Amino acid sequence: MKGVAVLTEGRSGSNWLGSLTNATGVMGRSAEWLKSAYLGSEPRAYAALEEAVMRKSSTENGRFAVKVFPRHLIWSKEKCGKDFLLEIRQDKDLGFILLERRDRLRQAISFYRASVSRLWTSREQDSGSVVPYSFAGISQAFFQIEQSYAFWRAYLNLSELPYRRFVYEDLLADPQPYLDAVAELLDVPAPATVPVSQLRIQRDDVTEEWARRFRQEAGHKGAIEAIGDAPVPRTLDNLARFATKRPLNRRRF
């Protein structure tokens, strides 16, 4: 059984690229499957997790695709005690793609806006509420994004895994090289033409205004001014950590 793991972080273009590979019907069903909200359940044992992910992520031709952020891999390790990607490689042919976005600041702005509005794709219904500018929110997202990409480079290097690297901005004009790479890893024919995506780019004038404003403020305040400003998120994970006297997780994303 062949599969592909797209190692990345949020707002990297992974939704758009996943919509293109998914549209072929033969390249698996790419999504954040190491996330209970996508699985529709929260498996308590590794075997149940793997079964659920394989079932959700596979197309009828036996190919599967999973999009993974560092926190997804950490979640599955804490939940089931195993490295999901390592376990999958034991009996399946798993290829790796590292997907990055060159413009980290605009990625951070997009990340912060989506985390507040909960609008992660253009298909989701906009409630009309205005997301306020936040130097702290953007700064924290920026640092997390950089840490996530560093995590994946370290993971791949320590595991000595071969991988293909793509940059979102390089694919905007022509995503065919990405489709060709996924097709090769999965040993399926590449589409002759790029499928039509139902998603649209969410970047707008607000992004550009905030990028200018953030650069100006960072020049005055310094890059790490906002790092300690974030309150501890009120999540179920932190509730459990508090109950068991473990350190609280201050990550908002």
Tab-separated table of C-alpha atoms in Angstrom:
chain	number	residue	atom	x	y	z
A	1	MET	CA	0.000	0.000	0.000
A	2	LYS	CA	1.462	3.349	-1.048
A	3	GLY	CA	0.931	6.679	0.642
A	4	VAL	CA	2.256	10.208	0.929
A	5	ALA	CA	2.697	12.363	4.020
A	6	VAL	CA	2.745	16.113	3.452
A	7	LEU	CA	4.786	17.630	6.280
A	8	THR	CA	3.977	21.294	6.749
A	9	GLU	CA	2.284	23.922	8.931
A	10	GLY	CA	-1.010	25.753	8.607
A	11	ARG	CA	-1.561	28.382	5.892
A	12	SER	CA	1.149	26.942	3.648
A	13	GLY	CA	-1.136	26.280	0.677
A	14	SER	CA	-1.656	22.681	1.758
A	15	ASN	CA	-5.460	22.930	1.559
A	16	TRP	CA	-5.296	24.178	-2.023
A	17	LEU	CA	-2.728	21.594	-3.137
A	18	GLY	CA	-4.629	18.856	-1.315
A	19	SER	CA	-7.813	19.846	-3.140
A	20	LEU	CA	-5.984	19.327	-6.445
A	21	THR	CA	-4.638	15.873	-5.604
A	22	ASN	CA	-7.963	14.857	-4.049
A	23	ALA	CA	-9.776	15.864	-7.229
A	24	THR	CA	-7.907	13.181	-9.202
A	25	GLY	CA	-9.629	10.418	-7.239
A	26	VAL	CA	-6.470	8.274	-7.253
A	27	MET	CA	-4.048	10.139	-4.961
A	28	GLY	CA	-5.631	9.438	-1.593
A	29	ARG	CA	-7.702	11.915	0.387
A	30	SER	CA	-5.352	14.496	1.846
A	31	ALA	CA	-6.462	16.108	5.123
A	32	GLU	CA	-5.383	16.529	8.752
A	33	TRP	CA	-6.263	12.963	9.682
A	34	LEU	CA	-4.175	12.999	12.869
A	35	LYS	CA	-6.809	15.232	14.421
A	36	SER	CA	-9.895	13.970	16.203
A	37	ALA	CA	-12.093	16.657	14.611
A	38	TYR	CA	-11.347	15.179	11.178
A	39	LEU	CA	-11.483	11.550	12.257
A	40	GLY	CA	-14.826	12.002	13.986
A	41	SER	CA	-13.513	10.062	16.973
A	42	GLU	CA	-10.582	9.991	19.367
A	43	PRO	CA	-8.924	6.553	19.274
A	44	ARG	CA	-7.384	5.436	22.557
A	45	ALA	CA	-5.069	2.800	21.059
A	46	TYR	CA	-2.640	2.985	18.156
A	47	ALA	CA	-4.277	0.169	16.177
A	48	ALA	CA	-7.600	2.017	16.238
A	49	LEU	CA	-5.918	5.261	15.188
A	50	GLU	CA	-4.144	3.666	12.233
A	51	GLU	CA	-7.288	1.872	11.090
A	52	ALA	CA	-9.297	5.102	11.196
A	53	VAL	CA	-6.659	7.133	9.364
A	54	MET	CA	-6.183	4.519	6.653
A	55	ARG	CA	-9.911	4.235	6.106
A	56	LYS	CA	-10.432	7.997	5.883
A	57	SER	CA	-7.337	8.849	3.845
A	58	SER	CA	-7.461	6.124	1.174
A	59	THR	CA	-8.948	6.101	-2.296
A	60	GLU	CA	-10.335	2.938	-3.876
A	61	ASN	CA	-7.035	2.176	-5.618
A	62	GLY	CA	-5.271	1.647	-2.278
A	63	ARG	CA	-3.425	4.977	-2.146
A	64	PHE	CA	-3.540	7.220	0.908
A	65	ALA	CA	-2.528	10.769	1.796
A	66	VAL	CA	-2.193	12.548	5.115
A	67	LYS	CA	-1.273	16.136	5.923
A	68	VAL	CA	0.742	16.424	9.127
A	69	PHE	CA	1.660	19.396	11.305
A	70	PRO	CA	4.163	18.852	14.153
A	71	ARG	CA	1.400	19.108	16.759
A	72	HIS	CA	-0.496	16.297	15.005
A	73	LEU	CA	2.461	13.943	15.350
A	74	ILE	CA	2.966	14.974	18.976
A	75	TRP	CA	-0.766	14.482	19.680
A	76	SER	CA	-0.710	10.937	18.305
A	77	LYS	CA	2.460	10.134	20.272
A	78	GLU	CA	0.935	11.404	23.511
A	79	LYS	CA	-2.378	9.677	22.782
A	80	CYS	CA	-1.104	6.277	21.636
A	81	GLY	CA	2.550	6.193	22.653
A	82	LYS	CA	3.892	5.747	19.118
A	83	ASP	CA	5.331	7.787	16.264
A	84	PHE	CA	2.571	7.458	13.675
A	85	LEU	CA	4.829	8.079	10.677
A	86	LEU	CA	7.395	5.545	11.911
A	87	GLU	CA	4.732	2.896	12.490
A	88	ILE	CA	3.141	3.421	9.081
A	89	ARG	CA	6.520	2.928	7.396
A	90	GLN	CA	6.881	-0.543	8.917
A	91	ASP	CA	4.505	-2.180	6.456
A	92	LYS	CA	3.530	0.538	3.977
A	93	ASP	CA	5.418	2.432	1.279
A	94	LEU	CA	5.241	6.001	2.572
A	95	GLY	CA	6.750	8.926	0.684
A	96	PHE	CA	7.356	12.375	2.133
A	97	ILE	CA	6.824	15.906	0.884
A	98	LEU	CA	8.033	18.943	2.824
A	99	LEU	CA	5.827	21.912	1.954
A	100	GLU	CA	6.895	25.383	3.052
A	101	ARG	CA	5.805	28.941	2.432
A	102	ARG	CA	8.526	31.463	1.697
A	103	ASP	CA	6.628	34.521	2.957
A	104	ARG	CA	6.509	33.656	6.644
A	105	LEU	CA	5.019	36.991	7.726
A	106	ARG	CA	1.963	36.733	5.492
A	107	GLN	CA	1.626	33.096	6.506
A	108	ALA	CA	1.630	34.197	10.154
A	109	ILE	CA	-0.976	36.889	9.476
A	110	SER	CA	-3.171	34.359	7.692
A	111	PHE	CA	-2.648	31.874	10.530
A	112	TYR	CA	-3.603	34.383	13.207
A	113	ARG	CA	-6.699	35.582	11.312
A	114	ALA	CA	-7.912	32.031	10.691
A	115	SER	CA	-7.316	30.985	14.302
A	116	VAL	CA	-9.533	33.840	15.514
A	117	SER	CA	-12.247	33.679	12.828
A	118	ARG	CA	-12.121	29.852	12.542
A	119	LEU	CA	-12.273	30.292	8.760
A	120	TRP	CA	-9.519	27.973	7.572
A	121	THR	CA	-10.737	27.683	3.953
A	122	SER	CA	-12.796	29.824	1.572
A	123	ARG	CA	-15.559	27.183	1.696
A	124	GLU	CA	-16.396	27.952	5.320
A	125	GLN	CA	-19.201	30.385	6.128
A	126	ASP	CA	-18.044	33.842	7.195
A	127	SER	CA	-19.957	35.128	10.222
A	128	GLY	CA	-19.053	38.699	9.322
A	129	SER	CA	-17.166	39.346	12.551
A	130	VAL	CA	-14.047	41.493	12.244
A	131	VAL	CA	-10.741	40.035	13.434
A	132	PRO	CA	-8.770	42.705	15.336
A	133	TYR	CA	-5.117	43.343	14.517
A	134	SER	CA	-2.780	41.858	17.117
A	135	PHE	CA	0.976	42.325	17.133
A	136	ALA	CA	1.215	39.606	19.783
A	137	GLY	CA	-0.962	37.162	17.859
A	138	ILE	CA	0.968	37.579	14.616
A	139	SER	CA	4.330	37.427	16.384
A	140	GLN	CA	3.436	34.212	18.191
A	141	ALA	CA	2.164	32.651	14.966
A	142	PHE	CA	5.383	33.658	13.181
A	143	PHE	CA	7.580	31.981	15.778
A	144	GLN	CA	5.443	28.838	15.775
A	145	ILE	CA	5.637	28.574	11.982
A	146	GLU	CA	9.431	28.854	12.040
A	147	GLN	CA	9.610	26.238	14.809
A	148	SER	CA	7.355	23.893	12.858
A	149	TYR	CA	9.504	23.991	9.734
A	150	ALA	CA	12.620	23.465	11.860
A	151	PHE	CA	10.886	20.485	13.495
A	152	TRP	CA	10.239	18.819	10.143
A	153	ARG	CA	13.757	19.391	8.839
A	154	ALA	CA	15.178	17.890	12.039
A	155	TYR	CA	12.722	14.970	11.922
A	156	LEU	CA	13.585	14.134	8.324
A	157	ASN	CA	17.324	14.472	8.868
A	158	LEU	CA	17.419	12.425	12.073
A	159	SER	CA	15.287	9.706	10.458
A	160	GLU	CA	17.403	9.858	7.268
A	161	LEU	CA	14.260	9.960	5.150
A	162	PRO	CA	14.241	10.965	1.483
A	163	TYR	CA	11.736	13.682	0.673
A	164	ARG	CA	10.641	16.183	-1.953
A	165	ARG	CA	10.578	19.854	-0.987
A	166	PHE	CA	8.171	22.393	-2.443
A	167	VAL	CA	7.579	26.077	-1.779
A	168	TYR	CA	4.018	27.370	-2.019
A	169	GLU	CA	4.899	30.552	-3.911
A	170	ASP	CA	6.726	28.560	-6.611
A	171	LEU	CA	3.579	26.523	-7.282
A	172	LEU	CA	1.043	29.343	-7.556
A	173	ALA	CA	1.521	29.858	-11.276
A	174	ASP	CA	1.812	26.145	-12.055
A	175	PRO	CA	1.167	23.390	-9.469
A	176	GLN	CA	1.840	20.618	-12.006
A	177	PRO	CA	5.305	19.773	-10.553
A	178	TYR	CA	3.632	19.050	-7.204
A	179	LEU	CA	1.016	16.824	-8.834
A	180	ASP	CA	3.750	15.005	-10.759
A	181	ALA	CA	5.736	14.369	-7.565
A	182	VAL	CA	2.737	13.009	-5.663
A	183	ALA	CA	1.821	10.817	-8.631
A	184	GLU	CA	5.361	9.412	-8.754
A	185	LEU	CA	5.424	8.683	-5.013
A	186	LEU	CA	2.063	6.922	-5.256
A	187	ASP	CA	2.869	5.195	-8.555
A	188	VAL	CA	-0.236	6.512	-10.305
A	189	PRO	CA	-0.597	8.486	-13.557
A	190	ALA	CA	-0.229	12.229	-13.173
A	191	PRO	CA	-3.190	14.256	-14.446
A	192	ALA	CA	-2.676	15.666	-17.931
A	193	THR	CA	-4.139	18.986	-16.808
A	194	VAL	CA	-4.364	20.634	-13.403
A	195	PRO	CA	-7.758	19.933	-11.788
A	196	VAL	CA	-9.986	22.865	-10.900
A	197	SER	CA	-9.906	23.692	-7.185
A	198	GLN	CA	-13.007	24.823	-5.335
A	199	LEU	CA	-10.818	26.914	-3.024
A	200	ARG	CA	-9.737	30.506	-3.578
A	201	ILE	CA	-6.852	32.505	-2.134
A	202	GLN	CA	-7.938	34.279	1.062
A	203	ARG	CA	-5.218	36.946	1.024
A	204	ASP	CA	-6.637	40.484	0.758
A	205	ASP	CA	-5.860	44.162	1.390
A	206	VAL	CA	-6.029	43.576	5.147
A	207	THR	CA	-3.089	41.178	4.862
A	208	GLU	CA	-0.968	43.812	3.122
A	209	GLU	CA	-1.951	46.547	5.587
A	210	TRP	CA	-1.141	44.326	8.562
A	211	ALA	CA	2.189	43.249	7.051
A	212	ARG	CA	3.307	46.891	6.787
A	213	ARG	CA	2.029	47.683	10.271
A	214	PHE	CA	3.702	44.655	11.816
A	215	ARG	CA	7.090	45.431	10.250
A	216	GLN	CA	6.910	48.986	11.589
A	217	GLU	CA	5.954	47.859	15.099
A	218	ALA	CA	8.573	45.104	15.151
A	219	GLY	CA	11.193	47.708	14.289
A	220	HIS	CA	10.206	49.747	17.351
A	221	LYS	CA	9.259	47.022	19.833
A	222	GLY	CA	11.661	44.273	18.859
A	223	ALA	CA	10.949	40.811	17.494
A	224	ILE	CA	10.266	39.081	20.821
A	225	GLU	CA	8.246	41.823	22.518
A	226	ALA	CA	5.014	39.810	22.399
A	227	ILE	CA	6.321	36.315	23.120
A	228	GLY	CA	5.351	36.365	26.792
A	229	ASP	CA	2.009	38.116	26.309
A	230	ALA	CA	-0.152	35.130	25.453
A	231	PRO	CA	-2.475	33.870	28.197
A	232	VAL	CA	-2.697	30.144	28.785
A	233	PRO	CA	-5.381	28.815	26.382
A	234	ARG	CA	-8.463	27.312	28.033
A	235	THR	CA	-8.410	23.961	26.264
A	236	LEU	CA	-9.358	20.432	27.265
A	237	ASP	CA	-5.699	19.499	26.947
A	238	ASN	CA	-4.676	22.164	29.466
A	239	LEU	CA	-7.497	21.147	31.791
A	240	ALA	CA	-6.101	17.619	31.801
A	241	ARG	CA	-2.570	18.942	32.292
A	242	PHE	CA	-3.723	21.044	35.250
A	243	ALA	CA	-5.507	18.065	36.815
A	244	THR	CA	-2.403	15.884	36.513
A	245	LYS	CA	-0.015	18.700	37.546
A	246	ARG	CA	1.786	18.732	34.216
A	247	PRO	CA	3.137	21.930	32.586
A	248	LEU	CA	0.430	23.851	30.725
A	249	ASN	CA	0.641	24.258	26.955
A	250	ARG	CA	0.773	27.953	26.050
A	251	ARG	CA	0.479	27.413	22.315
A	252	ARG	CA	-2.683	28.996	20.954
A	253	PHE	CA	-2.611	27.237	17.613
